[in-house]
PDB file of C-alpha atoms in Angstrom:
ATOM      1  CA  UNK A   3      76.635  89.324  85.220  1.00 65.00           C
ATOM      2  CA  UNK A   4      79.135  89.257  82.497  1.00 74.00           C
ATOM      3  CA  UNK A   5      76.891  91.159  79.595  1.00 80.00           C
ATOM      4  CA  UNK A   6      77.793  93.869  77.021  1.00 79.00           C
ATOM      5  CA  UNK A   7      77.013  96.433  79.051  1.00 85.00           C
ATOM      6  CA  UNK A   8      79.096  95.613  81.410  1.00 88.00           C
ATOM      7  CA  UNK A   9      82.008  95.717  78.962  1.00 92.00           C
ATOM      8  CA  UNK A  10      84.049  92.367  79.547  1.00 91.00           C
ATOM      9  CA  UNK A  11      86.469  93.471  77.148  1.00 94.00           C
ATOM     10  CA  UNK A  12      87.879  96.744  78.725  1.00 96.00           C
ATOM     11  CA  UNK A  13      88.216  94.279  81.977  1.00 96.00           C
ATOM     12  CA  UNK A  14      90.164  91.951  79.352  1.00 97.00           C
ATOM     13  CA  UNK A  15      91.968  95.016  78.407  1.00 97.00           C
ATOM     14  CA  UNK A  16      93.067  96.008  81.982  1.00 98.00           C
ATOM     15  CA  UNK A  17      94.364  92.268  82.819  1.00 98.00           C
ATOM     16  CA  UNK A  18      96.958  92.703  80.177  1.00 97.00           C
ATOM     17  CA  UNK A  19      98.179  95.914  82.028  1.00 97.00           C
ATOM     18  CA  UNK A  20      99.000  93.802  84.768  1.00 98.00           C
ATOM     19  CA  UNK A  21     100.034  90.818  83.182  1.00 97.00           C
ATOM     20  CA  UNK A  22     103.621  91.276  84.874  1.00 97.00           C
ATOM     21  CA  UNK A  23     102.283  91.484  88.361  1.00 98.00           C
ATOM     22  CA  UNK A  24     101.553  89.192  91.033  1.00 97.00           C
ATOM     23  CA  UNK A  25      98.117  88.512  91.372  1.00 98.00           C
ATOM     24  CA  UNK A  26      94.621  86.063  91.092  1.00 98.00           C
ATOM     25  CA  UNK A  27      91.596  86.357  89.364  1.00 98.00           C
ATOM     26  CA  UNK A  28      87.612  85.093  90.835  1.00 98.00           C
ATOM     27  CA  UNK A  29      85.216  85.344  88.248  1.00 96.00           C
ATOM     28  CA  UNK A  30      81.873  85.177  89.720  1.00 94.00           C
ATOM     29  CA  UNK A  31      78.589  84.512  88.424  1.00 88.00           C
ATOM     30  CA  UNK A  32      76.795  83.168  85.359  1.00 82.00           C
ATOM     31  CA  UNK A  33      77.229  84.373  81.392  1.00 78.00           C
ATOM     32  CA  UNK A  34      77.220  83.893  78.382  1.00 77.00           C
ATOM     33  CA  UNK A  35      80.217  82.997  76.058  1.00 80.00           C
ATOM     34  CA  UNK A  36      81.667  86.093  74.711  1.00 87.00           C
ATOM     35  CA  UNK A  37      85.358  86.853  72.988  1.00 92.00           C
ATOM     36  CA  UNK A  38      86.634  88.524  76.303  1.00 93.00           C
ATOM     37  CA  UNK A  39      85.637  85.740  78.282  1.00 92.00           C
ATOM     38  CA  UNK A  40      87.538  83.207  76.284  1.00 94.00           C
ATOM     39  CA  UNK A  41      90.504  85.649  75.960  1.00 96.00           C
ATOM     40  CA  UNK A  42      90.502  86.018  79.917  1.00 96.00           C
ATOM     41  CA  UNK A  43      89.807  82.781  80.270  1.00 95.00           C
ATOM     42  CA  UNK A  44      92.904  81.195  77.892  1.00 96.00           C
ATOM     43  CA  UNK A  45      95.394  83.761  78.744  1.00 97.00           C
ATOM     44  CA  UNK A  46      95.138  83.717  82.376  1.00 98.00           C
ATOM     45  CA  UNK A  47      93.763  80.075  83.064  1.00 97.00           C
ATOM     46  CA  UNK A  48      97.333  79.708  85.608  1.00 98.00           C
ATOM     47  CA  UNK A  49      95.653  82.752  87.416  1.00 98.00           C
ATOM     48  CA  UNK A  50      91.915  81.811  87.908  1.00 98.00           C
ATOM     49  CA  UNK A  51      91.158  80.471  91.425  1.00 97.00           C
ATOM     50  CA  UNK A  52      87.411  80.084  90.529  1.00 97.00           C
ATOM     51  CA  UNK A  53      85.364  80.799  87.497  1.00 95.00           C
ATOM     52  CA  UNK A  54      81.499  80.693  87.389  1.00 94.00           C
ATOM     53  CA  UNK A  55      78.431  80.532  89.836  1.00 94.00           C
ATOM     54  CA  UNK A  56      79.015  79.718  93.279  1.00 97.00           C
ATOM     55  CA  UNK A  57      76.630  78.443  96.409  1.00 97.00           C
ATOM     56  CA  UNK A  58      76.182  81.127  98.465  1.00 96.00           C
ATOM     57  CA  UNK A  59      78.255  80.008 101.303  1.00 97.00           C
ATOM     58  CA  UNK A  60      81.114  79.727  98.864  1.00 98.00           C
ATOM     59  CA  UNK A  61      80.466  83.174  97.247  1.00 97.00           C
ATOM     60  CA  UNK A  62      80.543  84.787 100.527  1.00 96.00           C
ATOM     61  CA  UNK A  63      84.495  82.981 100.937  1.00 98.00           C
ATOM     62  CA  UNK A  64      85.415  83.850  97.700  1.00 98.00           C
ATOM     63  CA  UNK A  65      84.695  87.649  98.376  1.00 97.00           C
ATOM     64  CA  UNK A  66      85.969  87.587 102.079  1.00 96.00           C
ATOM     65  CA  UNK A  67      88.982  86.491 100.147  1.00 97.00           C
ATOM     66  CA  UNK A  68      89.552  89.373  97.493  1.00 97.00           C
ATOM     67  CA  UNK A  69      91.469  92.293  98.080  1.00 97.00           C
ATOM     68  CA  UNK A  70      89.752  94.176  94.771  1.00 98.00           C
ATOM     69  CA  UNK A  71      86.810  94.383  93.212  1.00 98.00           C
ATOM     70  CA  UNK A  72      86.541  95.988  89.954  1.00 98.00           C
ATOM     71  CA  UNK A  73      83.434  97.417  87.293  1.00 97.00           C
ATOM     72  CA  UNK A  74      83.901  98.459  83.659  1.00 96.00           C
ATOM     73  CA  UNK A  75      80.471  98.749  83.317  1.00 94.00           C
ATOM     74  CA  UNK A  76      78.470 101.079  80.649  1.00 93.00           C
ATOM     75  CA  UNK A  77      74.931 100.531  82.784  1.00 91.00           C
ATOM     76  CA  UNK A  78      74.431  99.699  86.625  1.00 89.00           C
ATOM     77  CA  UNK A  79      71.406 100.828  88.856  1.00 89.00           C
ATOM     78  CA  UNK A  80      72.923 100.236  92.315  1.00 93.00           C
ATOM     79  CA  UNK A  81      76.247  98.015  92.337  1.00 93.00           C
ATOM     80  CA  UNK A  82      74.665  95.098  94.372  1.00 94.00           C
ATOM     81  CA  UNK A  83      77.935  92.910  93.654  1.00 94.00           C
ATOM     82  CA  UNK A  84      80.315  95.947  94.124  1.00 97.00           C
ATOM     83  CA  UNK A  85      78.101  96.291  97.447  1.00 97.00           C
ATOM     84  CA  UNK A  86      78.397  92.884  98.408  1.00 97.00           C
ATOM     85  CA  UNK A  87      82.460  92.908  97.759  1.00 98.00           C
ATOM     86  CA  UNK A  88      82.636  95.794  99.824  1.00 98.00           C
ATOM     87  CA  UNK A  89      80.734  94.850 102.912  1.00 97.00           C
ATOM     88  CA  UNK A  90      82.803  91.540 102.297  1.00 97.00           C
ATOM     89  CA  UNK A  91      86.481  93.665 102.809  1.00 96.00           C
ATOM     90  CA  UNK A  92      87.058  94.192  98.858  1.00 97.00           C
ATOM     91  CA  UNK A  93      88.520  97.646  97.861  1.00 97.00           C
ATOM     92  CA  UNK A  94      86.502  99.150  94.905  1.00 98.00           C
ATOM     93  CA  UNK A  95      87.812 100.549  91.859  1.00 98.00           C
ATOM     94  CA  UNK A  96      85.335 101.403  89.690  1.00 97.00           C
ATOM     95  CA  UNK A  97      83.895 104.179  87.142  1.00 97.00           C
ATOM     96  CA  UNK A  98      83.491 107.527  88.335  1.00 96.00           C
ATOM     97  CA  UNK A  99      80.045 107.695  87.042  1.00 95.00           C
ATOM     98  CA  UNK A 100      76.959 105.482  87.129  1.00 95.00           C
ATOM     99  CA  UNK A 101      75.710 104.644  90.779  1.00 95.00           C
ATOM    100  CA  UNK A 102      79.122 104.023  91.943  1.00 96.00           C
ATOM    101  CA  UNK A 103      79.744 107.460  93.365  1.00 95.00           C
ATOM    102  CA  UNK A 104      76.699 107.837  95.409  1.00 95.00           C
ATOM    103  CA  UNK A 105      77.390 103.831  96.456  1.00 96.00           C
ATOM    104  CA  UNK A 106      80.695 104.227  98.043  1.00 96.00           C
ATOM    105  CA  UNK A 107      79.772 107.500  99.749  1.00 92.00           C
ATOM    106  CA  UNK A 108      81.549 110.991 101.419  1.00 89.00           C
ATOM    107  CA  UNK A 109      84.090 111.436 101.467  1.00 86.00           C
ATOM    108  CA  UNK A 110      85.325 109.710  98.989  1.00 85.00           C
ATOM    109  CA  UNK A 111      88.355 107.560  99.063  1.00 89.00           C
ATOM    110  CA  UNK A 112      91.449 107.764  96.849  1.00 90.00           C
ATOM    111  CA  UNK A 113      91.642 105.229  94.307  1.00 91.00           C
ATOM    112  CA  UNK A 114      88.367 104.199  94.239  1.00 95.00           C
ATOM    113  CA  UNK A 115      86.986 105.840  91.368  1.00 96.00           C
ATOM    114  CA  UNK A 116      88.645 105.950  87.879  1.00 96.00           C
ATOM    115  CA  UNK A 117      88.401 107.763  84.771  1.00 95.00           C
ATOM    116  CA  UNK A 118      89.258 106.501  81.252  1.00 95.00           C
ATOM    117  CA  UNK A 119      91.232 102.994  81.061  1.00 96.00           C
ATOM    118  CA  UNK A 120      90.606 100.792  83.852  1.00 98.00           C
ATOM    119  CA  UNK A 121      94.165  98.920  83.631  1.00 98.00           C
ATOM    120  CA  UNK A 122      96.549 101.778  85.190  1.00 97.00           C
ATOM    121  CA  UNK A 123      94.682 102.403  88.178  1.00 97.00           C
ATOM    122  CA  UNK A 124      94.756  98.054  88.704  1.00 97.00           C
ATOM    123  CA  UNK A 125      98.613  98.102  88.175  1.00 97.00           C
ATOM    124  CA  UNK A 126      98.603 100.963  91.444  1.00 96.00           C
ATOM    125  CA  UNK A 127      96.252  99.540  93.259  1.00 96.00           C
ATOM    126  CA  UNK A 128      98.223  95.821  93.251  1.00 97.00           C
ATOM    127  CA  UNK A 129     101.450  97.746  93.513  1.00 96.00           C
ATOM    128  CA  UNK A 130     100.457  99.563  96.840  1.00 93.00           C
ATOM    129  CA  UNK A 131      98.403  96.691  98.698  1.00 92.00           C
ATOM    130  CA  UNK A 132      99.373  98.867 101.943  1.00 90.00           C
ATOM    131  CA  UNK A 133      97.484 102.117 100.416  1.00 88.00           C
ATOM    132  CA  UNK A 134      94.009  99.262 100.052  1.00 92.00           C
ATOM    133  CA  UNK A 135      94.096  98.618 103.140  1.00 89.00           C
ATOM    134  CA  UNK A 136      92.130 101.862 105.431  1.00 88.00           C
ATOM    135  CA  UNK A 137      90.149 102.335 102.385  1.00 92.00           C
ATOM    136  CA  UNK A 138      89.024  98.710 102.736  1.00 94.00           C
ATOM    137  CA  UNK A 139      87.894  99.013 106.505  1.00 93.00           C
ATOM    138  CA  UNK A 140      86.190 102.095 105.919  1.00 94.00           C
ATOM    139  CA  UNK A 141      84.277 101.386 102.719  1.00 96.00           C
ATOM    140  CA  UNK A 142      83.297  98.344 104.408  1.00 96.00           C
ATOM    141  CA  UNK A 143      82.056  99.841 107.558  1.00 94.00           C
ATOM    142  CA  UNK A 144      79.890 102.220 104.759  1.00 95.00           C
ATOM    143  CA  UNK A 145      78.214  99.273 103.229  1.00 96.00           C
ATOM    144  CA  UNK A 146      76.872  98.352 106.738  1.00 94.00           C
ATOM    145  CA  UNK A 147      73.823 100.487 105.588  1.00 93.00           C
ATOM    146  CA  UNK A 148      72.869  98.456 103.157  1.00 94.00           C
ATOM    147  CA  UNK A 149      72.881  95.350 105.495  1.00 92.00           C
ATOM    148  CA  UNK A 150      68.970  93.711 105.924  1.00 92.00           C
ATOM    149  CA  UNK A 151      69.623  94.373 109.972  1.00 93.00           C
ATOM    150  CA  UNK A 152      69.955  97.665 108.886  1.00 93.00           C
ATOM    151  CA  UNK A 153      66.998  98.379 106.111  1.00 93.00           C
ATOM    152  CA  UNK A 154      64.753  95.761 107.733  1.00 95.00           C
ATOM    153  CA  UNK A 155      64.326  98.530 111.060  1.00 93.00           C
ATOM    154  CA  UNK A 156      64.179 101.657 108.825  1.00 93.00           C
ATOM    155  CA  UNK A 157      61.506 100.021 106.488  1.00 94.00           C
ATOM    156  CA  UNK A 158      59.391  98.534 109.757  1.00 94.00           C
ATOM    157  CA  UNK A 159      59.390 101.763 111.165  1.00 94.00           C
ATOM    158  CA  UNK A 160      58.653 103.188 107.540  1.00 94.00           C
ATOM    159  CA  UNK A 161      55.314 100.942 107.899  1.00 95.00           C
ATOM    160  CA  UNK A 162      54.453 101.018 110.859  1.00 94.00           C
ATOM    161  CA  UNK A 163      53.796 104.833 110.387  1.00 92.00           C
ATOM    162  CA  UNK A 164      51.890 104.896 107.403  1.00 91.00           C
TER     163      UNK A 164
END
């Protein structure tokens, strides 16, 4: 969801930070046309590898094949599609604030959470792919507890009691 309060243009912001680097961009899921979009979308069209909704079979591919998954949002509840990135092998680098702490779990891991502008931490994080990488098995294991063959047991037990 690429709303206000999920501040597109701070994630605008932090692609020109990197500009110089080596990387591709998925932008998943529905919006709205906004400013940042259009910036993003003209000034790194060459970078895009897929821009908009996606069947869920495809989704699933498109995060199994990211390496990072970012947030610059101002409001989020639970971070289903930081979850879902996660579980799918995507290293997180998001706010230090919001749900995203409690998310990823203890102990943390380095790099994950950021303070201030989004766009330095990105620059790292593509500059030491070999630093993602233990994160990225770990944090993935963690979102194993969200996972319906996880939750589906808990809840049947859950209601089976009451």
């Amino acid at each position: 969801r690429w709303e206000p309060d999920k501040a597109p243009d701070r994630f605008a912001d932090a692609l020109d930070v990197i500009d110089n680097l080596d990387w591709s961009l998925t932008l998943l899921g529905e919006r709205d046309r906004s400013a940042a979009i259009d910036r993003i979308r003209s000034r790194f069209s060459d970078r895009i590898v897929h821009d908009g909704w996606a069947e869920p079979r495809q989704y699933l591919d498109l995060l199994g094949r990211g390496t990072i998954v970012v947030s610059t949002a101002n409001q989020e509840f639970f971070g289903v599609s930081v979850a879902e990135a996660v579980a799918s092998g995507c290293f997180p680098i998001v706010p230090n604030r919001l749900a995203y702490p409690e998310l990823l779990g203890s102990p943390l891991v380095d790099g994950t959470l950021y303070e201030g502008d989004l766009g330095p931490h990105l620059r790292w994080a593509i500059e030491h792919p070999e630093a993602l990488r233990m994160g990225r098995e770990v944090l993935a294991a963690r979102m194993q507890r969200y996972d319906w063959s996880t939750i589906a047991p808990m809840m049947d037990l859950a209601l089976t009691s009451i």
